[in-house]
Amino acid sequence: MSDVKKMYINGEWVPSISGETRNSINPANGEVLAAVAEGAEADVDTAVIAAKEAFYEGPWGSTPAQERAALLFKLADLIDANGAELTELETRDNGKPLREAEYDVADAAACFRYYAGLCTKPMGQTYEVADPMQAMTVREPIGVAGLIVPWNYPLLMGTWKIAPALAAGNSIVFKPSEITPLSAVRLFELIEEAGFPKGSANLVMGAGAAVGARMAEHMDIDKIAFTGGTATGRKIMTAATGNLKKISLELGGKSPCVVFEDADMDAAVDWALFAIFANQGQVCSAGSRLLLQESIHDEFVEKLVGRTKKIKVAPGDAEGVEMAAMVSEAHMEKVLRYIEIGKAEGATLQCGGVRLMEDGLDKGFFIAPTIFTDTTPEMRIVKEEIFGPVLAVQKFTDDADAVKLANDSIYGLAGGVFSENGTRALNFIKKLRAGITWINCYHPTYSEAPWGGYKQSGIGRDLGTYGFDEYTEVKQININLDPGPIGWFEG
């Protein structure tokens, strides 16, 4: 085990004030990867003081957009230069396959470049109003932004918030998941190497109940951005009312993947596998509900189950691995409990449903990819977010029934539809109450396009210009081009 990984506050690497640490565990074998500083409320307070000073009194608050862009471009280059190391860290700390971690690292660099380019682009409007006035708007940074991200995409989810927040000129206090902090530590080492001013970017690690809760309620944090579970999102929303801070929340999902009878079946099977089993199903937008038209249900399920049984489950760095470990033992146990719930509710287990213990997997946290059929809308495995490799298959009769079933959820994050009839597919998507949608594919994500959901899947958007706007305030400026008295009062 290496030395304790420290937090980064005000340009310095520091232990937690309490001296407490937490072990980071490799989910593929249960081994301790590193001891990590375990922060608490006092550490957040220290970081916020540094961030506030950097924004209001230090150089960061007055750093021109061109200089912010240069720093972000340099950081992107450093991510590329250290890509192999970051990829290995993600796989060891999170458990995901190397090939998925490689995509995440490349996407992170691309995201920093996107926002580096965006922050120097036009950001305001001018208005033709009554003479002699000129009216305009400008976008300005909000101030101190608190950023909280989950464990399923540690580096990439962090980037989705850090890049636009810094590009817009905010100072940040960043909290990674306490389960997967290692790539965040390395990222902040690269932030330091890139030359960001002290206090502009601060890293505080620790449990959500302590660090995250303090960030949400802190009176000197002006903006909170959170990705994670809906229950936690509600708590953050409540805590944020203390100073009415700006909030953006990207929360849970139970997203439908809908296949009509006129779809290319083999292609739809392939995408349906990717929709639910990529990243071990630990994806907020996972296609965890598969809706099949009755006429193709049996044939589709037969093909899907056949291919699912061939998925290679192994440690993330194993040759040919297709699905790897769950992020932690506790999360594995949660998913296994949902599988037992599904069986108890009367759903038919078509494959999987067990912890994998053979071939050296007994020390890690592996679950066989799992498919349930004969489900009904009221079942918990259909209604609740499992966040694992568990697919619930539903039948529908016609287009109207498909829309009704797809929208029968408290969530509205994502959804996909497969049909060779473009009109049918687009009509379905227009009726789907979800923020991220796909036709004849599932999961493609782009830094240029907004990411977020309807209903209880959240508030606001990450990525694209929408994600940048989340970290800005709009200021109206009115200029009198003919200065002089207004003459409103005669005296």
Tab-separated table of C-alpha atoms in Angstrom:
chain	number	residue	atom	x	y	z
A	1	MET	CA	0.000	0.000	0.000
A	2	SER	CA	1.348	3.407	-0.962
A	3	ASP	CA	1.477	6.546	1.174
A	4	VAL	CA	-1.770	8.213	2.187
A	5	LYS	CA	-3.416	10.102	-0.684
A	6	LYS	CA	-4.009	13.652	0.474
A	7	MET	CA	-6.549	16.346	-0.315
A	8	TYR	CA	-5.712	19.423	-2.392
A	9	ILE	CA	-6.718	22.694	-0.750
A	10	ASN	CA	-5.462	26.178	-1.573
A	11	GLY	CA	-2.691	24.824	-3.767
A	12	GLU	CA	-1.314	22.421	-1.150
A	13	TRP	CA	-1.590	18.675	-0.530
A	14	VAL	CA	-2.911	18.236	2.993
A	15	PRO	CA	-4.166	15.428	5.235
A	16	SER	CA	-7.640	15.638	6.691
A	17	ILE	CA	-7.892	17.836	9.769
A	18	SER	CA	-8.937	14.805	11.814
A	19	GLY	CA	-6.128	12.652	10.441
A	20	GLU	CA	-8.684	9.987	9.503
A	21	THR	CA	-8.142	7.822	6.433
A	22	ARG	CA	-10.168	5.368	4.375
A	23	ASN	CA	-8.912	2.431	2.299
A	24	SER	CA	-9.600	2.342	-1.421
A	25	ILE	CA	-10.361	-1.235	-2.477
A	26	ASN	CA	-9.829	-3.029	-5.782
A	27	PRO	CA	-13.255	-4.600	-6.446
A	28	ALA	CA	-11.737	-7.300	-8.638
A	29	ASN	CA	-9.833	-8.918	-5.761
A	30	GLY	CA	-10.608	-7.069	-2.537
A	31	GLU	CA	-7.049	-5.780	-2.163
A	32	VAL	CA	-6.290	-2.384	-0.624
A	33	LEU	CA	-5.013	-0.003	-3.285
A	34	ALA	CA	-4.264	3.002	-1.086
A	35	ALA	CA	-5.190	4.827	2.074
A	36	VAL	CA	-6.985	8.077	1.340
A	37	ALA	CA	-7.542	11.135	3.519
A	38	GLU	CA	-11.047	11.075	4.985
A	39	GLY	CA	-12.332	14.615	5.208
A	40	ALA	CA	-15.245	16.026	7.175
A	41	GLU	CA	-17.115	19.296	7.668
A	42	ALA	CA	-14.046	21.254	8.820
A	43	ASP	CA	-12.121	20.297	5.690
A	44	VAL	CA	-14.965	21.610	3.534
A	45	ASP	CA	-14.919	24.887	5.451
A	46	THR	CA	-11.175	25.257	4.832
A	47	ALA	CA	-11.587	24.533	1.129
A	48	VAL	CA	-14.457	26.997	0.774
A	49	ILE	CA	-12.402	29.761	2.389
A	50	ALA	CA	-9.641	29.101	-0.167
A	51	ALA	CA	-12.074	28.985	-3.077
A	52	LYS	CA	-13.833	32.160	-1.997
A	53	GLU	CA	-10.547	34.040	-1.611
A	54	ALA	CA	-9.317	32.820	-5.009
A	55	PHE	CA	-12.509	34.038	-6.664
A	56	TYR	CA	-13.073	37.365	-4.931
A	57	GLU	CA	-9.562	38.425	-3.907
A	58	GLY	CA	-7.085	36.198	-5.733
A	59	PRO	CA	-6.099	36.075	-9.368
A	60	TRP	CA	-8.644	33.489	-10.473
A	61	GLY	CA	-11.717	35.719	-10.356
A	62	SER	CA	-10.120	38.157	-12.788
A	63	THR	CA	-8.403	35.628	-15.055
A	64	PRO	CA	-9.374	36.392	-18.690
A	65	ALA	CA	-11.191	33.737	-20.682
A	66	GLN	CA	-8.181	33.306	-22.978
A	67	GLU	CA	-5.974	32.376	-20.021
A	68	ARG	CA	-8.592	30.017	-18.579
A	69	ALA	CA	-8.822	28.363	-21.990
A	70	ALA	CA	-5.039	27.950	-22.168
A	71	LEU	CA	-5.000	26.230	-18.770
A	72	LEU	CA	-7.824	23.880	-19.774
A	73	PHE	CA	-6.105	23.003	-23.050
A	74	LYS	CA	-2.904	22.269	-21.127
A	75	LEU	CA	-4.801	20.067	-18.697
A	76	ALA	CA	-6.337	18.134	-21.600
A	77	ASP	CA	-2.852	17.551	-23.014
A	78	LEU	CA	-1.649	16.297	-19.630
A	79	ILE	CA	-4.581	13.872	-19.432
A	80	ASP	CA	-3.617	12.499	-22.832
A	81	ALA	CA	0.047	12.247	-21.820
A	82	ASN	CA	-0.921	10.314	-18.684
A	83	GLY	CA	-3.752	8.379	-20.292
A	84	ALA	CA	-2.380	4.895	-19.662
A	85	GLU	CA	-1.892	5.605	-15.958
A	86	LEU	CA	-5.355	7.131	-15.582
A	87	THR	CA	-6.900	4.180	-17.413
A	88	GLU	CA	-5.247	1.707	-15.061
A	89	LEU	CA	-6.319	3.736	-12.020
A	90	GLU	CA	-9.951	3.756	-13.163
A	91	THR	CA	-9.953	0.016	-13.762
A	92	ARG	CA	-8.285	-0.838	-10.451
A	93	ASP	CA	-10.334	1.570	-8.347
A	94	ASN	CA	-13.723	1.185	-10.045
A	95	GLY	CA	-13.453	-2.338	-11.479
A	96	LYS	CA	-14.540	-1.536	-15.033
A	97	PRO	CA	-12.868	-3.149	-18.075
A	98	LEU	CA	-9.765	-1.421	-19.400
A	99	ARG	CA	-11.390	-0.790	-22.785
A	100	GLU	CA	-14.186	1.189	-21.102
A	101	ALA	CA	-11.741	3.119	-18.917
A	102	GLU	CA	-9.734	4.036	-22.031
A	103	TYR	CA	-12.837	5.601	-23.577
A	104	ASP	CA	-13.544	7.483	-20.348
A	105	VAL	CA	-10.055	8.991	-20.219
A	106	ALA	CA	-10.180	10.022	-23.866
A	107	ASP	CA	-13.635	11.546	-23.334
A	108	ALA	CA	-12.356	13.472	-20.319
A	109	ALA	CA	-9.576	15.080	-22.361
A	110	ALA	CA	-12.052	15.893	-25.141
A	111	CYS	CA	-14.458	17.469	-22.643
A	112	PHE	CA	-11.769	19.779	-21.242
A	113	ARG	CA	-10.890	20.812	-24.806
A	114	TYR	CA	-14.531	21.472	-25.652
A	115	TYR	CA	-14.980	23.855	-22.731
A	116	ALA	CA	-11.575	25.432	-23.311
A	117	GLY	CA	-12.830	26.379	-26.746
A	118	LEU	CA	-16.287	27.389	-25.594
A	119	CYS	CA	-15.284	29.834	-22.884
A	120	THR	CA	-13.837	32.326	-25.395
A	121	LYS	CA	-16.919	32.314	-27.623
A	122	PRO	CA	-19.716	34.962	-27.648
A	123	MET	CA	-21.665	34.808	-24.408
A	124	GLY	CA	-24.123	37.716	-24.374
A	125	GLN	CA	-26.790	39.572	-26.328
A	126	THR	CA	-27.494	43.175	-27.257
A	127	TYR	CA	-30.967	44.701	-27.546
A	128	GLU	CA	-32.345	47.538	-29.643
A	129	VAL	CA	-34.341	49.559	-27.129
A	130	ALA	CA	-35.672	53.116	-27.034
A	131	ASP	CA	-33.088	55.845	-27.622
A	132	PRO	CA	-30.857	56.972	-26.022
A	133	MET	CA	-30.436	53.603	-24.267
A	134	GLN	CA	-28.405	50.566	-25.177
A	135	ALA	CA	-29.203	47.309	-23.381
A	136	MET	CA	-27.120	44.162	-23.257
A	137	THR	CA	-26.522	41.005	-21.259
A	138	VAL	CA	-23.316	39.288	-20.233
A	139	ARG	CA	-22.685	35.943	-18.563
A	140	GLU	CA	-20.554	35.935	-15.431
A	141	PRO	CA	-19.359	33.123	-13.130
A	142	ILE	CA	-21.572	32.351	-10.156
A	143	GLY	CA	-18.719	32.247	-7.625
A	144	VAL	CA	-17.796	29.188	-5.561
A	145	ALA	CA	-19.139	25.945	-7.058
A	146	GLY	CA	-19.458	22.741	-5.055
A	147	LEU	CA	-19.206	19.657	-7.275
A	148	ILE	CA	-20.177	16.146	-6.132
A	149	VAL	CA	-19.861	13.103	-8.403
A	150	PRO	CA	-20.557	9.355	-8.154
A	151	TRP	CA	-18.356	6.285	-8.443
A	152	ASN	CA	-19.501	4.777	-11.747
A	153	TYR	CA	-17.464	7.117	-13.983
A	154	PRO	CA	-15.070	8.724	-11.487
A	155	LEU	CA	-12.857	10.675	-13.873
A	156	LEU	CA	-15.423	11.419	-16.570
A	157	MET	CA	-18.231	12.535	-14.246
A	158	GLY	CA	-15.723	14.770	-12.481
A	159	THR	CA	-14.674	16.266	-15.791
A	160	TRP	CA	-18.277	16.945	-16.815
A	161	LYS	CA	-18.547	19.345	-13.868
A	162	ILE	CA	-14.985	20.604	-13.360
A	163	ALA	CA	-14.454	21.616	-17.003
A	164	PRO	CA	-17.468	23.944	-17.425
A	165	ALA	CA	-17.217	25.302	-13.884
A	166	LEU	CA	-13.589	26.371	-14.360
A	167	ALA	CA	-14.155	27.461	-17.957
A	168	ALA	CA	-16.880	29.845	-16.784
A	169	GLY	CA	-14.485	31.296	-14.212
A	170	ASN	CA	-15.822	29.793	-10.987
A	171	SER	CA	-13.597	28.459	-8.252
A	172	ILE	CA	-14.474	24.920	-7.196
A	173	VAL	CA	-14.638	22.550	-4.251
A	174	PHE	CA	-14.763	19.040	-5.680
A	175	LYS	CA	-15.846	15.864	-3.892
A	176	PRO	CA	-15.328	12.511	-5.614
A	177	SER	CA	-17.051	9.385	-4.380
A	178	GLU	CA	-15.353	8.014	-1.287
A	179	ILE	CA	-15.387	4.603	-3.002
A	180	THR	CA	-13.365	5.677	-6.070
A	181	PRO	CA	-11.137	8.678	-5.261
A	182	LEU	CA	-7.843	7.705	-6.898
A	183	SER	CA	-8.289	9.111	-10.408
A	184	ALA	CA	-9.526	12.365	-8.861
A	185	VAL	CA	-6.304	12.649	-6.863
A	186	ARG	CA	-4.299	12.121	-10.031
A	187	LEU	CA	-6.431	14.640	-11.938
A	188	PHE	CA	-5.753	17.292	-9.311
A	189	GLU	CA	-2.046	16.552	-9.542
A	190	LEU	CA	-2.378	17.382	-13.235
A	191	ILE	CA	-4.428	20.506	-12.396
A	192	GLU	CA	-1.534	21.601	-10.204
A	193	GLU	CA	0.974	20.775	-12.953
A	194	ALA	CA	-1.054	22.758	-15.489
A	195	GLY	CA	-0.642	25.851	-13.317
A	196	PHE	CA	-4.136	26.721	-12.094
A	197	PRO	CA	-3.891	29.430	-9.377
A	198	LYS	CA	-4.058	28.259	-5.779
A	199	GLY	CA	-7.574	28.048	-4.422
A	200	SER	CA	-9.194	27.932	-7.847
A	201	ALA	CA	-9.586	24.132	-7.683
A	202	ASN	CA	-9.877	22.284	-4.369
A	203	LEU	CA	-10.267	18.559	-3.694
A	204	VAL	CA	-11.986	17.343	-0.519
A	205	MET	CA	-12.509	13.622	-0.006
A	206	GLY	CA	-14.829	11.879	2.432
A	207	ALA	CA	-18.282	10.464	3.009
A	208	GLY	CA	-21.321	12.068	1.487
A	209	ALA	CA	-23.069	12.340	4.848
A	210	ALA	CA	-20.266	14.585	6.107
A	211	VAL	CA	-18.481	16.263	3.197
A	212	GLY	CA	-21.337	16.289	0.691
A	213	ALA	CA	-23.916	17.424	3.221
A	214	ARG	CA	-21.700	20.267	4.415
A	215	MET	CA	-21.147	21.426	0.841
A	216	ALA	CA	-24.882	21.450	0.160
A	217	GLU	CA	-25.679	23.576	3.195
A	218	HIS	CA	-22.606	25.837	3.142
A	219	MET	CA	-23.569	29.495	3.029
A	220	ASP	CA	-20.475	30.474	1.020
A	221	ILE	CA	-20.966	27.915	-1.736
A	222	ASP	CA	-22.975	29.656	-4.451
A	223	LYS	CA	-23.712	26.669	-6.677
A	224	ILE	CA	-24.024	22.929	-6.053
A	225	ALA	CA	-23.846	20.378	-8.865
A	226	PHE	CA	-24.561	16.760	-7.989
A	227	THR	CA	-24.767	13.485	-9.876
A	228	GLY	CA	-26.064	10.484	-7.947
A	229	GLY	CA	-29.140	8.910	-6.438
A	230	THR	CA	-32.515	10.614	-6.322
A	231	ALA	CA	-32.879	10.232	-2.538
A	232	THR	CA	-29.595	12.054	-1.984
A	233	GLY	CA	-30.591	14.658	-4.556
A	234	ARG	CA	-33.679	15.505	-2.498
A	235	LYS	CA	-31.521	16.029	0.601
A	236	ILE	CA	-29.156	18.291	-1.317
A	237	MET	CA	-32.069	20.275	-2.723
A	238	THR	CA	-33.426	20.817	0.790
A	239	ALA	CA	-30.043	21.770	2.238
A	240	ALA	CA	-29.403	24.219	-0.601
A	241	THR	CA	-32.373	26.356	0.442
A	242	GLY	CA	-30.283	27.846	3.269
A	243	ASN	CA	-28.756	30.432	0.955
A	244	LEU	CA	-30.910	29.618	-2.093
A	245	LYS	CA	-27.800	28.442	-3.942
A	246	LYS	CA	-28.101	27.471	-7.578
A	247	ILE	CA	-28.460	23.703	-8.034
A	248	SER	CA	-28.162	21.167	-10.823
A	249	LEU	CA	-28.999	17.543	-10.119
A	250	GLU	CA	-28.474	14.573	-12.428
A	251	LEU	CA	-30.234	11.759	-10.644
A	252	GLY	CA	-31.596	8.259	-11.127
A	253	GLY	CA	-33.156	6.479	-14.028
A	254	LYS	CA	-35.123	3.401	-15.020
A	255	SER	CA	-34.862	3.905	-18.725
A	256	PRO	CA	-36.780	1.996	-21.407
A	257	CYS	CA	-35.200	0.367	-24.428
A	258	VAL	CA	-38.124	-0.210	-26.808
A	259	VAL	CA	-38.044	-2.613	-29.762
A	260	PHE	CA	-40.819	-2.640	-32.349
A	261	GLU	CA	-41.559	-5.656	-34.523
A	262	ASP	CA	-40.164	-3.929	-37.630
A	263	ALA	CA	-36.707	-3.393	-36.094
A	264	ASP	CA	-33.511	-5.049	-37.297
A	265	MET	CA	-33.600	-7.776	-34.661
A	266	ASP	CA	-29.921	-8.718	-34.606
A	267	ALA	CA	-28.868	-5.081	-34.355
A	268	ALA	CA	-31.442	-4.412	-31.626
A	269	VAL	CA	-30.239	-7.438	-29.634
A	270	ASP	CA	-26.680	-6.150	-29.871
A	271	TRP	CA	-27.639	-2.667	-28.686
A	272	ALA	CA	-29.899	-4.024	-25.932
A	273	LEU	CA	-26.931	-5.928	-24.502
A	274	PHE	CA	-24.844	-2.762	-24.568
A	275	ALA	CA	-27.687	-0.709	-23.073
A	276	ILE	CA	-27.864	-2.774	-19.883
A	277	PHE	CA	-24.528	-4.542	-19.451
A	278	ALA	CA	-22.019	-1.797	-20.327
A	279	ASN	CA	-20.127	-0.765	-17.181
A	280	GLN	CA	-21.810	-3.702	-15.396
A	281	GLY	CA	-25.146	-1.890	-15.640
A	282	GLN	CA	-23.818	0.778	-13.280
A	283	VAL	CA	-25.015	3.579	-15.538
A	284	CYS	CA	-27.701	6.130	-14.674
A	285	SER	CA	-29.049	5.980	-18.225
A	286	ALA	CA	-28.878	2.178	-18.569
A	287	GLY	CA	-31.604	0.562	-20.643
A	288	SER	CA	-32.745	-1.471	-17.658
A	289	ARG	CA	-36.299	-1.969	-18.957
A	290	LEU	CA	-36.502	-3.787	-22.290
A	291	LEU	CA	-39.908	-3.343	-23.919
A	292	LEU	CA	-40.577	-5.855	-26.706
A	293	GLN	CA	-43.549	-5.973	-29.046
A	294	GLU	CA	-45.483	-9.169	-28.437
A	295	SER	CA	-44.975	-10.644	-31.917
A	296	ILE	CA	-41.163	-10.698	-31.559
A	297	HIS	CA	-40.863	-11.252	-27.801
A	298	ASP	CA	-40.010	-14.955	-27.707
A	299	GLU	CA	-37.521	-14.921	-30.580
A	300	PHE	CA	-35.839	-11.776	-29.275
A	301	VAL	CA	-35.507	-13.134	-25.738
A	302	GLU	CA	-34.055	-16.392	-27.035
A	303	LYS	CA	-31.355	-14.541	-28.983
A	304	LEU	CA	-30.704	-12.091	-26.146
A	305	VAL	CA	-30.323	-14.780	-23.490
A	306	GLY	CA	-28.096	-16.852	-25.749
A	307	ARG	CA	-25.689	-13.978	-26.232
A	308	THR	CA	-25.862	-12.903	-22.590
A	309	LYS	CA	-24.681	-16.322	-21.451
A	310	LYS	CA	-21.562	-15.869	-23.597
A	311	ILE	CA	-20.505	-12.557	-22.020
A	312	LYS	CA	-17.030	-12.925	-20.536
A	313	VAL	CA	-17.024	-11.754	-16.934
A	314	ALA	CA	-13.540	-11.251	-15.492
A	315	PRO	CA	-11.298	-8.685	-13.795
A	316	GLY	CA	-11.140	-5.426	-15.728
A	317	ASP	CA	-7.558	-6.003	-16.877
A	318	ALA	CA	-8.113	-9.605	-18.053
A	319	GLU	CA	-7.723	-10.516	-21.716
A	320	GLY	CA	-11.011	-10.329	-23.606
A	321	VAL	CA	-13.060	-9.168	-20.598
A	322	GLU	CA	-16.524	-7.869	-21.523
A	323	MET	CA	-18.055	-7.292	-18.102
A	324	ALA	CA	-16.128	-6.828	-14.873
A	325	ALA	CA	-16.612	-6.380	-11.129
A	326	MET	CA	-19.246	-4.402	-9.296
A	327	VAL	CA	-17.773	-1.351	-7.612
A	328	SER	CA	-17.933	-2.663	-4.032
A	329	GLU	CA	-19.062	-5.573	-1.913
A	330	ALA	CA	-21.900	-3.500	-0.453
A	331	HIS	CA	-23.206	-2.583	-3.891
A	332	MET	CA	-22.911	-6.178	-5.090
A	333	GLU	CA	-25.006	-7.305	-2.129
A	334	LYS	CA	-27.621	-4.648	-2.930
A	335	VAL	CA	-27.934	-5.888	-6.508
A	336	LEU	CA	-28.138	-9.515	-5.378
A	337	ARG	CA	-30.984	-8.566	-3.011
A	338	TYR	CA	-32.888	-7.059	-5.946
A	339	ILE	CA	-32.429	-10.293	-7.858
A	340	GLU	CA	-33.984	-12.213	-4.959
A	341	ILE	CA	-36.815	-9.665	-4.881
A	342	GLY	CA	-37.435	-10.277	-8.590
A	343	LYS	CA	-37.689	-14.003	-8.064
A	344	ALA	CA	-39.974	-13.541	-5.059
A	345	GLU	CA	-42.225	-11.226	-7.081
A	346	GLY	CA	-42.801	-13.985	-9.614
A	347	ALA	CA	-40.624	-12.863	-12.513
A	348	THR	CA	-38.929	-15.605	-14.544
A	349	LEU	CA	-35.140	-15.680	-14.240
A	350	GLN	CA	-33.848	-16.445	-17.732
A	351	CYS	CA	-30.124	-16.299	-16.949
A	352	GLY	CA	-27.612	-15.079	-14.403
A	353	GLY	CA	-28.872	-14.058	-11.021
A	354	VAL	CA	-25.864	-15.261	-9.041
A	355	ARG	CA	-22.550	-14.076	-7.681
A	356	LEU	CA	-19.698	-15.541	-9.708
A	357	MET	CA	-17.121	-17.347	-7.569
A	358	GLU	CA	-15.276	-19.673	-9.936
A	359	ASP	CA	-12.073	-19.136	-11.934
A	360	GLY	CA	-10.509	-16.902	-9.310
A	361	LEU	CA	-13.444	-14.513	-9.018
A	362	ASP	CA	-14.251	-15.434	-5.412
A	363	LYS	CA	-12.170	-12.592	-3.955
A	364	GLY	CA	-13.903	-9.967	-6.068
A	365	PHE	CA	-17.448	-8.678	-6.487
A	366	PHE	CA	-18.798	-10.244	-9.674
A	367	ILE	CA	-22.416	-10.860	-10.716
A	368	ALA	CA	-23.508	-12.837	-13.762
A	369	PRO	CA	-25.466	-10.722	-16.285
A	370	THR	CA	-29.113	-11.252	-15.390
A	371	ILE	CA	-32.366	-11.200	-17.372
A	372	PHE	CA	-35.929	-11.428	-16.023
A	373	THR	CA	-39.027	-11.997	-18.152
A	374	ASP	CA	-42.724	-12.259	-17.247
A	375	THR	CA	-42.492	-9.005	-15.353
A	376	THR	CA	-45.359	-6.671	-14.500
A	377	PRO	CA	-45.292	-2.862	-14.081
A	378	GLU	CA	-45.806	-2.963	-10.294
A	379	MET	CA	-42.774	-5.167	-9.624
A	380	ARG	CA	-39.914	-3.492	-7.770
A	381	ILE	CA	-37.377	-4.748	-10.324
A	382	VAL	CA	-39.379	-2.849	-12.960
A	383	LYS	CA	-39.986	0.313	-10.941
A	384	GLU	CA	-36.798	0.843	-8.909
A	385	GLU	CA	-33.286	1.680	-10.042
A	386	ILE	CA	-31.076	-1.368	-9.403
A	387	PHE	CA	-27.880	0.086	-10.894
A	388	GLY	CA	-26.475	-3.254	-11.902
A	389	PRO	CA	-26.509	-5.896	-14.659
A	390	VAL	CA	-30.188	-6.777	-14.206
A	391	LEU	CA	-32.618	-6.451	-17.113
A	392	ALA	CA	-36.416	-6.508	-16.757
A	393	VAL	CA	-38.223	-7.479	-19.982
A	394	GLN	CA	-41.761	-6.246	-20.630
A	395	LYS	CA	-44.233	-6.915	-23.468
A	396	PHE	CA	-46.314	-4.334	-25.317
A	397	THR	CA	-49.035	-4.605	-27.948
A	398	ASP	CA	-48.943	-1.467	-30.091
A	399	ASP	CA	-47.433	2.014	-30.270
A	400	ALA	CA	-49.765	3.529	-27.688
A	401	ASP	CA	-49.083	0.700	-25.258
A	402	ALA	CA	-45.343	1.131	-25.745
A	403	VAL	CA	-45.557	4.836	-24.895
A	404	LYS	CA	-47.706	4.139	-21.842
A	405	LEU	CA	-45.332	1.514	-20.446
A	406	ALA	CA	-42.217	3.515	-21.261
A	407	ASN	CA	-43.538	6.578	-19.426
A	408	ASP	CA	-44.785	4.552	-16.441
A	409	SER	CA	-41.913	5.625	-14.196
A	410	ILE	CA	-41.055	8.334	-11.699
A	411	TYR	CA	-37.862	8.795	-13.735
A	412	GLY	CA	-37.298	10.413	-17.102
A	413	LEU	CA	-33.594	10.335	-17.780
A	414	ALA	CA	-33.165	8.393	-21.016
A	415	GLY	CA	-34.700	5.989	-23.486
A	416	GLY	CA	-34.146	4.357	-26.845
A	417	VAL	CA	-36.323	2.963	-29.620
A	418	PHE	CA	-35.615	0.517	-32.435
A	419	SER	CA	-37.675	0.552	-35.618
A	420	GLU	CA	-37.018	0.594	-39.357
A	421	ASN	CA	-39.954	3.015	-39.675
A	422	GLY	CA	-38.473	6.468	-39.089
A	423	THR	CA	-41.842	8.142	-38.624
A	424	ARG	CA	-42.894	5.585	-36.026
A	425	ALA	CA	-39.606	5.913	-34.145
A	426	LEU	CA	-39.671	9.702	-34.065
A	427	ASN	CA	-43.322	9.805	-33.029
A	428	PHE	CA	-42.479	7.521	-30.133
A	429	ILE	CA	-39.480	9.625	-29.062
A	430	LYS	CA	-41.563	12.817	-29.148
A	431	LYS	CA	-44.009	11.218	-26.705
A	432	LEU	CA	-41.332	9.780	-24.428
A	433	ARG	CA	-40.877	11.850	-21.254
A	434	ALA	CA	-37.103	11.682	-21.085
A	435	GLY	CA	-34.227	14.082	-21.583
A	436	ILE	CA	-31.752	11.872	-23.473
A	437	THR	CA	-33.031	9.675	-26.296
A	438	TRP	CA	-31.742	7.465	-29.090
A	439	ILE	CA	-33.191	5.960	-32.262
A	440	ASN	CA	-31.710	2.640	-33.419
A	441	CYS	CA	-28.853	2.916	-30.926
A	442	TYR	CA	-28.301	3.349	-27.198
A	443	HIS	CA	-25.781	5.197	-24.983
A	444	PRO	CA	-23.797	7.443	-27.402
A	445	THR	CA	-22.873	10.594	-25.466
A	446	TYR	CA	-21.199	13.787	-26.645
A	447	SER	CA	-19.576	16.708	-24.862
A	448	GLU	CA	-21.364	19.001	-27.318
A	449	ALA	CA	-24.903	17.858	-26.422
A	450	PRO	CA	-26.836	18.370	-23.159
A	451	TRP	CA	-27.207	15.570	-20.608
A	452	GLY	CA	-30.028	15.465	-18.060
A	453	GLY	CA	-33.529	14.253	-17.397
A	454	TYR	CA	-37.220	14.905	-16.833
A	455	LYS	CA	-39.295	14.214	-13.721
A	456	GLN	CA	-37.345	12.802	-10.754
A	457	SER	CA	-34.245	12.285	-12.864
A	458	GLY	CA	-33.055	15.762	-12.029
A	459	ILE	CA	-32.813	19.484	-12.601
A	460	GLY	CA	-30.590	21.227	-15.135
A	461	ARG	CA	-28.142	19.813	-17.659
A	462	ASP	CA	-24.520	18.756	-17.934
A	463	LEU	CA	-22.475	19.131	-21.127
A	464	GLY	CA	-22.860	21.334	-24.180
A	465	THR	CA	-23.609	25.039	-23.945
A	466	TYR	CA	-26.390	24.143	-21.502
A	467	GLY	CA	-23.815	22.688	-19.121
A	468	PHE	CA	-21.737	25.860	-19.373
A	469	ASP	CA	-24.748	28.062	-18.669
A	470	GLU	CA	-25.370	26.123	-15.425
A	471	TYR	CA	-22.239	27.787	-14.001
A	472	THR	CA	-23.055	31.348	-15.024
A	473	GLU	CA	-25.268	34.217	-13.957
A	474	VAL	CA	-26.912	36.510	-16.518
A	475	LYS	CA	-26.347	40.216	-15.916
A	476	GLN	CA	-28.338	42.940	-17.645
A	477	ILE	CA	-26.431	46.145	-18.466
A	478	ASN	CA	-28.204	49.354	-19.524
A	479	ILE	CA	-26.183	52.278	-20.918
A	480	ASN	CA	-27.442	55.826	-21.363
A	481	LEU	CA	-25.838	57.116	-24.591
A	482	ASP	CA	-27.014	60.691	-23.904
A	483	PRO	CA	-25.971	61.307	-20.285
A	484	GLY	CA	-27.788	64.096	-18.485
A	485	PRO	CA	-30.613	64.813	-16.051
A	486	ILE	CA	-33.836	62.871	-16.469
A	487	GLY	CA	-36.012	65.869	-15.425
A	488	TRP	CA	-38.633	63.700	-13.779
A	489	PHE	CA	-39.105	66.054	-10.827
A	490	GLU	CA	-39.547	69.799	-11.314
A	491	GLY	CA	-38.077	71.003	-8.019
